XYZ file of C-alpha atoms in Angstrom:
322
model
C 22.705 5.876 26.897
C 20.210 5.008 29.505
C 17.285 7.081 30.509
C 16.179 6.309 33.967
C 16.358 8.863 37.076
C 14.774 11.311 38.980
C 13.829 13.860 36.612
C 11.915 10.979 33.996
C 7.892 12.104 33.845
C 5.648 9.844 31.907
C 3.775 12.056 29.203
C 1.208 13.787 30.774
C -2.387 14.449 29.009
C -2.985 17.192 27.066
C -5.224 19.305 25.708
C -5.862 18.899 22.134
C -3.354 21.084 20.074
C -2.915 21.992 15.982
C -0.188 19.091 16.169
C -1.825 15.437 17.669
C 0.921 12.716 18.195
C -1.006 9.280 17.333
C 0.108 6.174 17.762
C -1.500 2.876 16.450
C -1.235 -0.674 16.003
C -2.428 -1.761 12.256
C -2.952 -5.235 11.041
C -1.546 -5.243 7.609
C -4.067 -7.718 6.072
C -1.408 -8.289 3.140
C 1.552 -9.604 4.721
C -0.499 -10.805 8.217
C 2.594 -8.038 9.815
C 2.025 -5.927 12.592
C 3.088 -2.475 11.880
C 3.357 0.714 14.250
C 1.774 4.265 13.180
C 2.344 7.656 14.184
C 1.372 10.510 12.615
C 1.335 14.422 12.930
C -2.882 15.527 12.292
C -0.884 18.598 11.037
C 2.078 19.619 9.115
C 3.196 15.781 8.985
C 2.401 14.403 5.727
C 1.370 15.925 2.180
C -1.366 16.413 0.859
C -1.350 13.119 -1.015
C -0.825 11.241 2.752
C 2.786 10.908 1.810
C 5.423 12.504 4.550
C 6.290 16.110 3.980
C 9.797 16.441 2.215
C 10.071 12.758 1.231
C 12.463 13.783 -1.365
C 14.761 14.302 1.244
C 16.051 10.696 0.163
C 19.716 8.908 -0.502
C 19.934 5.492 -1.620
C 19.654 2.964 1.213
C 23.022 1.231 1.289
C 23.346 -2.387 2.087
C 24.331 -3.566 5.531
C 26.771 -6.118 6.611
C 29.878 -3.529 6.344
C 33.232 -4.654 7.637
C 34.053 -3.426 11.015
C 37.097 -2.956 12.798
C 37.777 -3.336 16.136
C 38.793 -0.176 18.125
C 41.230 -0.354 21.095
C 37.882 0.340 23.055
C 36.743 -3.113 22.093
C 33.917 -1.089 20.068
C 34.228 -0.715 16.403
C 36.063 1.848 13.981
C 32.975 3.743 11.520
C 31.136 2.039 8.502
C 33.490 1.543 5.369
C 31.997 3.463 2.746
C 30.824 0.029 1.043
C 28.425 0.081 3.953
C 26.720 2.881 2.458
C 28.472 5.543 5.368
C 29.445 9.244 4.043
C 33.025 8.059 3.516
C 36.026 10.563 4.602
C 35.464 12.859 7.416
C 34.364 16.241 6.563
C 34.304 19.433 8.293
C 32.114 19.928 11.536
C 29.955 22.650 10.030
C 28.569 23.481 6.430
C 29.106 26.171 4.418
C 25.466 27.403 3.396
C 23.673 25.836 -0.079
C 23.037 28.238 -2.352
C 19.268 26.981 -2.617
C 16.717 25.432 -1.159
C 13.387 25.030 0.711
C 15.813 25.278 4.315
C 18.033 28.164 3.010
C 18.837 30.477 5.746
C 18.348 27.463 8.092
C 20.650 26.145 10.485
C 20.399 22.844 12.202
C 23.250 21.321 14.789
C 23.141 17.580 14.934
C 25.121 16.227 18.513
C 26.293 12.862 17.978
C 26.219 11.572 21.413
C 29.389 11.056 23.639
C 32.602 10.819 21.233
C 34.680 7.426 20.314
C 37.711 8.805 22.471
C 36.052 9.229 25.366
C 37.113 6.183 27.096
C 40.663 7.133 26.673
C 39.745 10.153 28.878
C 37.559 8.870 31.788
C 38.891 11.138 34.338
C 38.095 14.413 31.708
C 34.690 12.873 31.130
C 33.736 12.291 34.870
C 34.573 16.050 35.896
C 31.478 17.627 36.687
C 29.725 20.550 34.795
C 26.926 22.718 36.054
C 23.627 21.454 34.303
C 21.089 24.355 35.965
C 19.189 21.809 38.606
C 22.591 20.334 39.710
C 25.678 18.741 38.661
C 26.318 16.137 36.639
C 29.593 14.185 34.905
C 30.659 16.187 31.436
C 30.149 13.028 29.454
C 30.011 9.604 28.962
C 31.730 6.325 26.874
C 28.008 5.682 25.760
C 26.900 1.819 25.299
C 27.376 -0.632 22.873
C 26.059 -3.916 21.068
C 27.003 -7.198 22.606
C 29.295 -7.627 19.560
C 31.137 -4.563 20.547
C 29.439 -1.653 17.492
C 29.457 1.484 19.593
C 27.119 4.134 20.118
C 29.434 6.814 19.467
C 30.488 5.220 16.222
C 26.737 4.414 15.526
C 25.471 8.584 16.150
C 28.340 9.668 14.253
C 27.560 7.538 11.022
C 23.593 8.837 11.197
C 24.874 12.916 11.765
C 26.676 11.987 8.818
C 23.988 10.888 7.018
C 21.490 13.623 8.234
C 23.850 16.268 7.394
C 23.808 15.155 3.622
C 19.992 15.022 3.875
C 19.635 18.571 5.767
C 22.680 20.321 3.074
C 21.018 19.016 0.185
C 17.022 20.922 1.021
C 19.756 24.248 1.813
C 20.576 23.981 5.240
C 23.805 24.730 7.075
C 24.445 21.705 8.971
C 26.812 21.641 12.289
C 28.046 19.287 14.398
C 28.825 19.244 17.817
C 31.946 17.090 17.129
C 32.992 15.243 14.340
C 35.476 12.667 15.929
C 37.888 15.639 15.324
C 38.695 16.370 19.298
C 40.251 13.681 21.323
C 36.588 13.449 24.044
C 33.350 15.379 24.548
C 32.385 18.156 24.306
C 30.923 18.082 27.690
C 27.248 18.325 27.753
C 27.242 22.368 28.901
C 29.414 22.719 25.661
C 26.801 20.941 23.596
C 24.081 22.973 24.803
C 26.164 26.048 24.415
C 27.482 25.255 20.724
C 23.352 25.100 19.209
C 22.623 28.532 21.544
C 25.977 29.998 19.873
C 24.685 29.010 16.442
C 21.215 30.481 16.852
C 20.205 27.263 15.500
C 16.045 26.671 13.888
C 16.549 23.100 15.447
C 18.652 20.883 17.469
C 18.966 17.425 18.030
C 21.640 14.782 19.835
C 21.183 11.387 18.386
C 21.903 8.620 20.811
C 21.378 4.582 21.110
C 19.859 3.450 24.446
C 21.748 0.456 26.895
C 18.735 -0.785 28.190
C 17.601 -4.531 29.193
C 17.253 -7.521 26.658
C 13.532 -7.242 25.292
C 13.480 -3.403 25.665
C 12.433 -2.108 22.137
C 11.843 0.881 20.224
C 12.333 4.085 19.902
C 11.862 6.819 21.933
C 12.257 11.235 21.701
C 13.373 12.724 24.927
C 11.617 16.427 25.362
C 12.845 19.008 27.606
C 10.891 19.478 30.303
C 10.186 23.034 31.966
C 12.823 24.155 34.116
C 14.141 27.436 36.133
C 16.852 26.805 37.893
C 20.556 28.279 37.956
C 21.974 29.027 34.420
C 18.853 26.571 33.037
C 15.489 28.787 31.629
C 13.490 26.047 29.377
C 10.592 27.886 29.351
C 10.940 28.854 25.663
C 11.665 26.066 24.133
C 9.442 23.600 25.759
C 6.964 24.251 23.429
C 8.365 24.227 20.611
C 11.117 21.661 21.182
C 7.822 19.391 21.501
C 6.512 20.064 18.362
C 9.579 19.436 16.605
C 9.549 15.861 19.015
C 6.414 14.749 17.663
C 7.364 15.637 13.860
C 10.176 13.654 13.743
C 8.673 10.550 16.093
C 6.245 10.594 13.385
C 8.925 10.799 10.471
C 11.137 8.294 12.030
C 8.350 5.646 12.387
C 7.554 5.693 8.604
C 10.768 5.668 7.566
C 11.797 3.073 9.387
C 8.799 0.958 10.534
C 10.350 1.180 14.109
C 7.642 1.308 17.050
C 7.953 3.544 20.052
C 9.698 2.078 22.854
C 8.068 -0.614 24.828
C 9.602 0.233 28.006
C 8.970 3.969 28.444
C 7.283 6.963 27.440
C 3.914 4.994 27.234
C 3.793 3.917 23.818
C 3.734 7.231 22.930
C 7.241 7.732 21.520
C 8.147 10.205 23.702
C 9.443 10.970 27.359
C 10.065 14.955 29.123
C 13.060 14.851 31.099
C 14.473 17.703 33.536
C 17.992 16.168 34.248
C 19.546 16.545 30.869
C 21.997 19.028 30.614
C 21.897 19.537 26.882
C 18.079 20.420 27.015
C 18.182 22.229 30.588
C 21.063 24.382 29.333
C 19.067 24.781 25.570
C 17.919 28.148 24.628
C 16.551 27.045 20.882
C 14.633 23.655 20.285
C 16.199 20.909 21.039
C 15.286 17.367 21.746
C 17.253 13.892 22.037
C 16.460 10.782 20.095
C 17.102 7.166 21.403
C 17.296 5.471 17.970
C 16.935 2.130 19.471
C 18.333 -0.153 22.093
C 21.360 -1.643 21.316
C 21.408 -4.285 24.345
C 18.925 -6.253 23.038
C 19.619 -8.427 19.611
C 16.304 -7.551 17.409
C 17.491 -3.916 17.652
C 20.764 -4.215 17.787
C 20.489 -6.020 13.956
C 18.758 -2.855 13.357
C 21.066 -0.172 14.480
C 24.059 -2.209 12.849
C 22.624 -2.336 9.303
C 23.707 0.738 7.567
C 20.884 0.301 5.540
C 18.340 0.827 8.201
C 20.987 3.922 9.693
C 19.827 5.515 6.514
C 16.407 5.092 6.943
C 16.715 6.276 10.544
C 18.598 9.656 9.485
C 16.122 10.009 6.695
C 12.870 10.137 9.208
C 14.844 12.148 11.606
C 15.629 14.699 8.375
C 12.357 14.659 7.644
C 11.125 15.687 10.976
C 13.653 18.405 11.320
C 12.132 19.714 8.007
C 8.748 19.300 8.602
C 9.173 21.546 12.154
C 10.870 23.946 9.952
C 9.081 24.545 7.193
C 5.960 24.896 10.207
């Protein structure tokens, strides 16, 4: 998914809040490696300088999973030898009976959905997004050798919702592969307001030019327009932005994106429906970019998709747990 248009703003400065997003580049004398750094002043790592809920863990399965091709051209979802959750399960949790995030409830939105491309004219009808209208959803991108994004978000929501269940959350998802396209982006929006969910966030892969790196957390920018109210949630949504940007890069040694957001790790948008339309926090991740090679070996290694929904998790309970 591709993040350029007329509602992108560069991260503006700031005045110094509880919560300070840092980024830096660290020579690692040991290894001569180059290694990316952000952390949260506050609330982002124990009191021994190890993240906050680090036991939110699963073994790191091995990459290099067998694949099959879909009639898309894309790819069916990880075997389970790749280390993915196995059978599908249900799109929402039923509550653990303990835990540090009991009483919680978090929606994960796997971006677009792998039928969507059997149901282009469905997906192009436009929705009402508060600023203006835009298409109800798209096929997503892809790696040059054909791994989807749609397969790649649902394998991570997978993932994170093992993470999430396991510290006592109740985990839904906006779709589960279990609905032949969409939801459309109001319906996304709608089905975290619905849930009176603590947190939100839609997982995506980015289809942006070769060399393009990095990651990069898309915050909702302030908006009053139509059926869209932001106000809210801008503040908060950005807090629980810079937790898990922070959570993501030490899990997974990613950096922020080269290409926007200003090394920072994160960009405010006002032309995405599923933050305009947003009445809890919510923000969007762009894991990686899955047009260029380095990160597409990334993204396809179910190893590293574990890592990935491991930093997100840990974000998610980081913001919660305040």
């Amino acid at each position: 998914m591709s993040y350029t248009g007329p509602g992108f703003e560069p991260p503006q400065p700031r005045r110094p809040r509880r919560r300070v997003l840092t980024v830096a580049l660290a020579a690692l004398a040991s290894g001569g490696l180059l290694g990316w750094g952000v952390y949260a002043a506050v609330g982002g790592s124990g009191k021994d300088g190890t993240p906050e809920g680090a036991s939110v863990s699963a073994s790191g399965p091995a990459s290099g999973a067998t694949r099959t091709p879909s009639p898309s051209g894309g790819s069916t979802s990880p075997s389970a030898g790749d280390g993915g959750p196995g059978a599908t399960s249900p799109s929402a949790s039923a509550p653990a009976a303990s835990g540090a995030l009991k009483g919680k409830v978090v929606v994960i939105d796997p971006g677009h959905n792998p039928g969507n491309f059997r149901h282009t004219s469905e997906i192009n009808r436009q929705v009402d997004i508060g600023t203006n209208r835009k298409e109800c959803d798209t096929t997503g991108t892809s790696t040059d050798d054909g791994y989807a994004e749609a397969e790649f978000t649902l394998d991570v929501a997978h993932r994170m919702r093992t993470l999430l269940e396991a510290r006592g959350a109740t985990v839904k998802l906006t779709q589960d592969d279990d609905r032949p396209f969409g939801p459309c982006i109001d319906e996304r929006a709608r089905i975290g307001n619905d849930a009176q969910a603590d947190a939100v966030v839609s997982l995506h892969a980015d289809g942006s030019g070769t060399g393009n790196r990095g990651f990069h957390v898309i915050l909702p920018g302030t908006v009053r327009s139509g059926a869209a109210d932001t106000r809210a949630i801008v503040g908060p949504s950005r807090d629980l932005g810079e937790r898990i940007a922070g959570h993501f890069v030490r899990a997974t040694g990613s950096a922020p994106s080269n290409y926007t957001g200003g090394g920072t790790g994160l960009v405010t948008r006002k032309d995405l429906g599923g933050l305009n339309l947003s009445t809890v926090p919510k923000v969007f991740i762009e894991c990686g970019n899955m047009r260029d090679s380095k990160d597409a070996a990334l993204l396809t290694s179910g190893a590293w998709r574990q890592k990935a929904a491991r930093g997100i998790s840990d974000g998610i309970v980081s913001f919660l747990r305040g």
